[in-house]
PDB file of N, CA and C in Angstrom:
ATOM      1  N   UNK A  29     -16.283  30.864 116.098  1.00 62.00           N
ATOM      2  CA  UNK A  29     -15.157  31.655 115.290  1.00 62.00           C
ATOM      3  C   UNK A  29     -14.495  30.739 114.315  1.00 62.00           C
ATOM      4  N   UNK A  30     -13.861  29.635 115.042  1.00 71.00           N
ATOM      5  CA  UNK A  30     -13.106  28.868 114.124  1.00 71.00           C
ATOM      6  C   UNK A  30     -14.026  27.523 113.146  1.00 71.00           C
ATOM      7  N   UNK A  31     -15.034  27.539 113.722  1.00 87.00           N
ATOM      8  CA  UNK A  31     -16.205  26.894 112.238  1.00 87.00           C
ATOM      9  C   UNK A  31     -16.468  27.376 111.004  1.00 87.00           C
ATOM     10  N   UNK A  32     -17.149  28.609 111.486  1.00 89.00           N
ATOM     11  CA  UNK A  32     -17.186  29.491 110.304  1.00 89.00           C
ATOM     12  C   UNK A  32     -16.055  29.845 109.454  1.00 89.00           C
ATOM     13  N   UNK A  33     -14.886  30.038 109.934  1.00 89.00           N
ATOM     14  CA  UNK A  33     -13.976  30.059 108.883  1.00 89.00           C
ATOM     15  C   UNK A  33     -13.188  29.306 108.413  1.00 89.00           C
ATOM     16  N   UNK A  34     -13.686  27.680 108.700  1.00 91.00           N
ATOM     17  CA  UNK A  34     -13.280  26.486 108.233  1.00 91.00           C
ATOM     18  C   UNK A  34     -14.456  26.074 107.343  1.00 91.00           C
ATOM     19  N   UNK A  35     -15.554  26.866 107.501  1.00 93.00           N
ATOM     20  CA  UNK A  35     -16.548  26.578 106.610  1.00 93.00           C
ATOM     21  C   UNK A  35     -16.349  27.422 105.182  1.00 93.00           C
ATOM     22  N   UNK A  36     -16.358  28.641 105.330  1.00 93.00           N
ATOM     23  CA  UNK A  36     -15.597  29.303 104.537  1.00 93.00           C
ATOM     24  C   UNK A  36     -14.783  28.901 103.557  1.00 93.00           C
ATOM     25  N   UNK A  37     -13.336  28.125 104.125  1.00 93.00           N
ATOM     26  CA  UNK A  37     -12.459  27.722 103.443  1.00 93.00           C
ATOM     27  C   UNK A  37     -13.093  26.936 102.758  1.00 93.00           C
ATOM     28  N   UNK A  38     -13.608  25.950 103.193  1.00 94.00           N
ATOM     29  CA  UNK A  38     -14.276  24.536 102.513  1.00 94.00           C
ATOM     30  C   UNK A  38     -14.999  24.922 101.695  1.00 94.00           C
ATOM     31  N   UNK A  39     -16.047  26.139 101.632  1.00 96.00           N
ATOM     32  CA  UNK A  39     -16.745  26.345 100.526  1.00 96.00           C
ATOM     33  C   UNK A  39     -15.741  26.668  99.339  1.00 96.00           C
ATOM     34  N   UNK A  40     -15.009  28.060  99.856  1.00 96.00           N
ATOM     35  CA  UNK A  40     -13.888  28.778  98.564  1.00 96.00           C
ATOM     36  C   UNK A  40     -13.034  27.443  97.859  1.00 96.00           C
ATOM     37  N   UNK A  41     -12.882  26.597  98.613  1.00 97.00           N
ATOM     38  CA  UNK A  41     -12.039  25.310  98.190  1.00 97.00           C
ATOM     39  C   UNK A  41     -12.997  24.407  97.361  1.00 97.00           C
ATOM     40  N   UNK A  42     -13.850  24.117  97.177  1.00 97.00           N
ATOM     41  CA  UNK A  42     -15.007  23.688  96.689  1.00 97.00           C
ATOM     42  C   UNK A  42     -15.531  23.966  95.180  1.00 97.00           C
ATOM     43  N   UNK A  43     -15.501  25.539  95.124  1.00 97.00           N
ATOM     44  CA  UNK A  43     -15.989  26.710  94.269  1.00 97.00           C
ATOM     45  C   UNK A  43     -14.629  26.370  93.042  1.00 97.00           C
ATOM     46  N   UNK A  44     -13.230  26.534  93.726  1.00 98.00           N
ATOM     47  CA  UNK A  44     -11.749  26.497  93.129  1.00 98.00           C
ATOM     48  C   UNK A  44     -11.978  24.765  92.658  1.00 98.00           C
ATOM     49  N   UNK A  45     -12.658  24.353  93.013  1.00 98.00           N
ATOM     50  CA  UNK A  45     -12.191  22.353  92.561  1.00 98.00           C
ATOM     51  C   UNK A  45     -13.455  22.583  90.921  1.00 98.00           C
ATOM     52  N   UNK A  46     -14.620  22.888  91.184  1.00 98.00           N
ATOM     53  CA  UNK A  46     -15.486  23.395  90.280  1.00 98.00           C
ATOM     54  C   UNK A  46     -14.996  23.977  88.803  1.00 98.00           C
ATOM     55  N   UNK A  47     -13.895  25.254  89.643  1.00 98.00           N
ATOM     56  CA  UNK A  47     -13.410  26.024  88.210  1.00 98.00           C
ATOM     57  C   UNK A  47     -12.365  25.485  87.420  1.00 98.00           C
ATOM     58  N   UNK A  48     -11.556  24.427  88.768  1.00 98.00           N
ATOM     59  CA  UNK A  48     -10.840  23.952  88.125  1.00 98.00           C
ATOM     60  C   UNK A  48     -11.169  22.689  87.113  1.00 98.00           C
ATOM     61  N   UNK A  49     -12.312  22.146  87.142  1.00 98.00           N
ATOM     62  CA  UNK A  49     -13.117  21.398  86.552  1.00 98.00           C
ATOM     63  C   UNK A  49     -13.632  21.595  84.963  1.00 98.00           C
ATOM     64  N   UNK A  50     -14.130  23.316  85.313  1.00 98.00           N
ATOM     65  CA  UNK A  50     -14.886  23.806  84.279  1.00 98.00           C
ATOM     66  C   UNK A  50     -13.605  24.032  82.958  1.00 98.00           C
ATOM     67  N   UNK A  51     -12.529  24.343  83.655  1.00 98.00           N
ATOM     68  CA  UNK A  51     -11.140  24.834  82.983  1.00 98.00           C
ATOM     69  C   UNK A  51     -10.630  23.190  82.113  1.00 98.00           C
ATOM     70  N   UNK A  52     -10.561  22.463  82.779  1.00 98.00           N
ATOM     71  CA  UNK A  52     -10.298  21.099  82.158  1.00 98.00           C
ATOM     72  C   UNK A  52     -11.385  20.603  80.947  1.00 98.00           C
ATOM     73  N   UNK A  53     -12.302  20.914  81.103  1.00 98.00           N
ATOM     74  CA  UNK A  53     -13.375  20.426  80.434  1.00 98.00           C
ATOM     75  C   UNK A  53     -13.304  21.364  79.160  1.00 98.00           C
ATOM     76  N   UNK A  54     -13.278  22.497  79.132  1.00 98.00           N
ATOM     77  CA  UNK A  54     -12.895  23.444  78.272  1.00 98.00           C
ATOM     78  C   UNK A  54     -11.658  23.101  77.295  1.00 98.00           C
ATOM     79  N   UNK A  55     -10.696  23.269  78.249  1.00 98.00           N
ATOM     80  CA  UNK A  55      -8.973  22.632  77.271  1.00 98.00           C
ATOM     81  C   UNK A  55      -9.235  21.513  76.558  1.00 98.00           C
ATOM     82  N   UNK A  56     -10.005  20.536  77.257  1.00 98.00           N
ATOM     83  CA  UNK A  56     -10.045  19.539  76.598  1.00 98.00           C
ATOM     84  C   UNK A  56     -11.005  19.347  75.273  1.00 98.00           C
ATOM     85  N   UNK A  57     -11.921  20.058  74.973  1.00 98.00           N
ATOM     86  CA  UNK A  57     -12.847  20.850  74.092  1.00 98.00           C
ATOM     87  C   UNK A  57     -12.170  21.475  73.137  1.00 98.00           C
ATOM     88  N   UNK A  58     -11.155  22.463  73.548  1.00 98.00           N
ATOM     89  CA  UNK A  58     -10.373  23.382  72.593  1.00 98.00           C
ATOM     90  C   UNK A  58      -9.630  22.467  71.845  1.00 98.00           C
ATOM     91  N   UNK A  59      -9.063  21.622  72.748  1.00 98.00           N
ATOM     92  CA  UNK A  59      -7.392  20.813  71.860  1.00 98.00           C
ATOM     93  C   UNK A  59      -8.162  20.019  71.227  1.00 98.00           C
ATOM     94  N   UNK A  60      -9.758  19.230  70.724  1.00 98.00           N
ATOM     95  CA  UNK A  60     -10.049  18.407  70.316  1.00 98.00           C
ATOM     96  C   UNK A  60     -10.654  19.246  68.754  1.00 98.00           C
ATOM     97  N   UNK A  61     -11.126  20.489  69.406  1.00 98.00           N
ATOM     98  CA  UNK A  61     -11.298  21.419  68.087  1.00 98.00           C
ATOM     99  C   UNK A  61     -10.682  21.497  67.224  1.00 98.00           C
ATOM    100  N   UNK A  62      -9.082  22.260  67.745  1.00 98.00           N
ATOM    101  CA  UNK A  62      -7.606  22.202  67.482  1.00 98.00           C
ATOM    102  C   UNK A  62      -7.697  21.531  66.173  1.00 98.00           C
ATOM    103  N   UNK A  63      -7.577  19.925  67.317  1.00 98.00           N
ATOM    104  CA  UNK A  63      -6.777  18.499  66.025  1.00 98.00           C
ATOM    105  C   UNK A  63      -7.900  18.457  64.973  1.00 98.00           C
ATOM    106  N   UNK A  64      -9.326  18.649  64.845  1.00 98.00           N
ATOM    107  CA  UNK A  64     -10.156  18.759  63.789  1.00 98.00           C
ATOM    108  C   UNK A  64     -10.111  20.057  62.652  1.00 98.00           C
ATOM    109  N   UNK A  65      -9.660  21.164  63.542  1.00 98.00           N
ATOM    110  CA  UNK A  65      -9.844  22.157  62.809  1.00 98.00           C
ATOM    111  C   UNK A  65      -7.978  21.963  61.540  1.00 98.00           C
ATOM    112  N   UNK A  66      -7.194  21.286  62.283  1.00 98.00           N
ATOM    113  CA  UNK A  66      -5.912  21.106  61.557  1.00 98.00           C
ATOM    114  C   UNK A  66      -6.082  19.895  60.523  1.00 98.00           C
ATOM    115  N   UNK A  67      -7.007  19.093  60.809  1.00 98.00           N
ATOM    116  CA  UNK A  67      -7.298  17.850  60.098  1.00 98.00           C
ATOM    117  C   UNK A  67      -7.966  18.532  58.653  1.00 98.00           C
ATOM    118  N   UNK A  68      -8.914  19.359  58.916  1.00 98.00           N
ATOM    119  CA  UNK A  68      -9.459  19.831  57.631  1.00 98.00           C
ATOM    120  C   UNK A  68      -8.966  20.822  57.116  1.00 98.00           C
ATOM    121  N   UNK A  69      -7.916  21.649  57.586  1.00 98.00           N
ATOM    122  CA  UNK A  69      -6.713  22.099  56.268  1.00 98.00           C
ATOM    123  C   UNK A  69      -5.775  21.559  56.162  1.00 98.00           C
ATOM    124  N   UNK A  70      -5.574  20.647  56.567  1.00 98.00           N
ATOM    125  CA  UNK A  70      -4.448  19.084  55.525  1.00 98.00           C
ATOM    126  C   UNK A  70      -5.554  19.230  54.787  1.00 98.00           C
ATOM    127  N   UNK A  71      -6.621  18.583  54.976  1.00 98.00           N
ATOM    128  CA  UNK A  71      -7.777  17.658  53.970  1.00 98.00           C
ATOM    129  C   UNK A  71      -7.983  19.121  52.696  1.00 98.00           C
ATOM    130  N   UNK A  72      -7.799  20.028  52.846  1.00 98.00           N
ATOM    131  CA  UNK A  72      -8.405  21.145  52.108  1.00 98.00           C
ATOM    132  C   UNK A  72      -7.546  21.647  51.395  1.00 98.00           C
ATOM    133  N   UNK A  73      -6.241  21.420  51.763  1.00 98.00           N
ATOM    134  CA  UNK A  73      -4.724  21.510  51.346  1.00 98.00           C
ATOM    135  C   UNK A  73      -3.983  20.613  50.009  1.00 98.00           C
ATOM    136  N   UNK A  74      -4.834  19.486  50.870  1.00 98.00           N
ATOM    137  CA  UNK A  74      -4.666  18.030  49.657  1.00 98.00           C
ATOM    138  C   UNK A  74      -5.350  18.194  48.446  1.00 98.00           C
ATOM    139  N   UNK A  75      -6.909  18.793  48.521  1.00 98.00           N
ATOM    140  CA  UNK A  75      -7.539  18.692  47.459  1.00 98.00           C
ATOM    141  C   UNK A  75      -7.096  20.103  46.810  1.00 98.00           C
ATOM    142  N   UNK A  76      -7.281  21.139  47.089  1.00 98.00           N
ATOM    143  CA  UNK A  76      -6.506  21.961  46.255  1.00 98.00           C
ATOM    144  C   UNK A  76      -5.658  22.008  45.689  1.00 98.00           C
ATOM    145  N   UNK A  77      -4.439  20.669  46.113  1.00 98.00           N
ATOM    146  CA  UNK A  77      -3.039  20.581  45.318  1.00 98.00           C
ATOM    147  C   UNK A  77      -3.956  19.886  44.214  1.00 98.00           C
ATOM    148  N   UNK A  78      -4.659  18.587  44.565  1.00 98.00           N
ATOM    149  CA  UNK A  78      -5.648  17.985  43.296  1.00 98.00           C
ATOM    150  C   UNK A  78      -5.865  19.022  42.294  1.00 98.00           C
ATOM    151  N   UNK A  79      -6.546  19.900  43.115  1.00 98.00           N
ATOM    152  CA  UNK A  79      -7.382  20.616  41.669  1.00 98.00           C
ATOM    153  C   UNK A  79      -6.992  21.691  40.907  1.00 98.00           C
ATOM    154  N   UNK A  80      -5.787  21.765  41.347  1.00 98.00           N
ATOM    155  CA  UNK A  80      -4.590  22.112  40.654  1.00 98.00           C
ATOM    156  C   UNK A  80      -3.800  21.710  39.221  1.00 98.00           C
ATOM    157  N   UNK A  81      -3.771  20.719  39.775  1.00 97.00           N
ATOM    158  CA  UNK A  81      -3.157  19.553  39.351  1.00 97.00           C
ATOM    159  C   UNK A  81      -4.191  19.070  38.071  1.00 97.00           C
ATOM    160  N   UNK A  82      -5.130  19.086  38.382  1.00 98.00           N
ATOM    161  CA  UNK A  82      -6.553  18.997  37.213  1.00 98.00           C
ATOM    162  C   UNK A  82      -6.055  19.418  36.585  1.00 98.00           C
ATOM    163  N   UNK A  83      -6.171  20.735  36.684  1.00 97.00           N
ATOM    164  CA  UNK A  83      -7.031  21.900  36.062  1.00 97.00           C
ATOM    165  C   UNK A  83      -5.455  22.456  35.215  1.00 97.00           C
ATOM    166  N   UNK A  84      -4.296  22.015  35.130  1.00 97.00           N
ATOM    167  CA  UNK A  84      -3.518  22.007  35.041  1.00 97.00           C
ATOM    168  C   UNK A  84      -3.474  21.206  33.273  1.00 97.00           C
ATOM    169  N   UNK A  85      -3.232  19.688  33.894  1.00 97.00           N
ATOM    170  CA  UNK A  85      -3.980  18.408  33.139  1.00 97.00           C
ATOM    171  C   UNK A  85      -5.142  19.087  31.956  1.00 97.00           C
ATOM    172  N   UNK A  86      -5.980  19.276  32.630  1.00 96.00           N
ATOM    173  CA  UNK A  86      -7.362  19.849  31.527  1.00 96.00           C
ATOM    174  C   UNK A  86      -6.658  20.940  30.809  1.00 96.00           C
ATOM    175  N   UNK A  87      -5.725  21.858  31.095  1.00 94.00           N
ATOM    176  CA  UNK A  87      -5.868  22.817  30.309  1.00 94.00           C
ATOM    177  C   UNK A  87      -4.717  22.456  28.758  1.00 94.00           C
ATOM    178  N   UNK A  88      -3.658  21.619  29.569  1.00 93.00           N
ATOM    179  CA  UNK A  88      -2.537  21.134  28.480  1.00 93.00           C
ATOM    180  C   UNK A  88      -3.411  20.298  27.565  1.00 93.00           C
ATOM    181  N   UNK A  89      -4.172  19.363  27.695  1.00 93.00           N
ATOM    182  CA  UNK A  89      -5.219  18.670  26.812  1.00 93.00           C
ATOM    183  C   UNK A  89      -5.953  19.612  25.868  1.00 93.00           C
ATOM    184  N   UNK A  90      -6.832  20.836  26.614  1.00 92.00           N
ATOM    185  CA  UNK A  90      -7.359  21.556  25.681  1.00 92.00           C
ATOM    186  C   UNK A  90      -6.347  22.285  24.608  1.00 92.00           C
ATOM    187  N   UNK A  91      -5.069  22.238  25.260  1.00 91.00           N
ATOM    188  CA  UNK A  91      -4.438  23.213  23.935  1.00 91.00           C
ATOM    189  C   UNK A  91      -4.217  22.284  23.169  1.00 91.00           C
ATOM    190  N   UNK A  92      -4.029  21.000  23.097  1.00 92.00           N
ATOM    191  CA  UNK A  92      -3.397  20.020  21.947  1.00 92.00           C
ATOM    192  C   UNK A  92      -4.464  20.065  21.188  1.00 92.00           C
ATOM    193  N   UNK A  93      -5.986  20.024  21.023  1.00 91.00           N
ATOM    194  CA  UNK A  93      -7.161  20.311  20.368  1.00 91.00           C
ATOM    195  C   UNK A  93      -6.883  21.394  18.934  1.00 91.00           C
ATOM    196  N   UNK A  94      -6.876  20.397  18.163  1.00 89.00           N
ATOM    197  CA  UNK A  94      -6.815  21.574  16.292  1.00 89.00           C
ATOM    198  C   UNK A  94      -7.841  22.541  16.595  1.00 89.00           C
ATOM    199  N   UNK A  95      -7.245  23.775  16.459  1.00 84.00           N
ATOM    200  CA  UNK A  95      -7.639  25.077  16.503  1.00 84.00           C
ATOM    201  C   UNK A  95      -7.825  26.019  17.513  1.00 84.00           C
ATOM    202  N   UNK A  96      -6.613  25.235  19.004  1.00 74.00           N
ATOM    203  CA  UNK A  96      -6.942  25.548  19.962  1.00 74.00           C
ATOM    204  C   UNK A  96      -5.506  26.613  19.964  1.00 74.00           C
ATOM    205  N   UNK A  97      -6.230  28.233  20.422  1.00 71.00           N
ATOM    206  CA  UNK A  97      -5.462  28.685  20.454  1.00 71.00           C
ATOM    207  C   UNK A  97      -3.950  28.796  22.122  1.00 71.00           C
ATOM    208  N   UNK A  98      -2.806  28.831  21.207  1.00 58.00           N
ATOM    209  CA  UNK A  98      -1.873  28.910  22.204  1.00 58.00           C
ATOM    210  C   UNK A  98      -1.746  30.621  23.089  1.00 58.00           C
ATOM    211  N   UNK A  99      -1.941  30.398  24.147  1.00 59.00           N
ATOM    212  CA  UNK A  99      -1.399  32.128  24.202  1.00 59.00           C
ATOM    213  C   UNK A  99       0.001  31.660  25.462  1.00 59.00           C
ATOM    214  N   UNK A 100       1.237  32.954  25.029  1.00 54.00           N
ATOM    215  CA  UNK A 100       1.620  32.679  26.139  1.00 54.00           C
ATOM    216  C   UNK A 100       2.395  33.824  26.445  1.00 54.00           C
TER     217      UNK A 100
END
């Protein structure tokens, strides 16, 4: 009877160990994904800021052309 119980405990310990390994791998993948997405967001924000700045510059240049209408 003692051997059967010991085998069951060992089996459960093995299952728990496999689950812990899987959880660690999933957590590591999620962390890498989060870091990559955060960097992409930062890059997007920088690009958007540059595009807005370029748009403002172009609008100012267009308004200096002869015959350009000034909308206020």
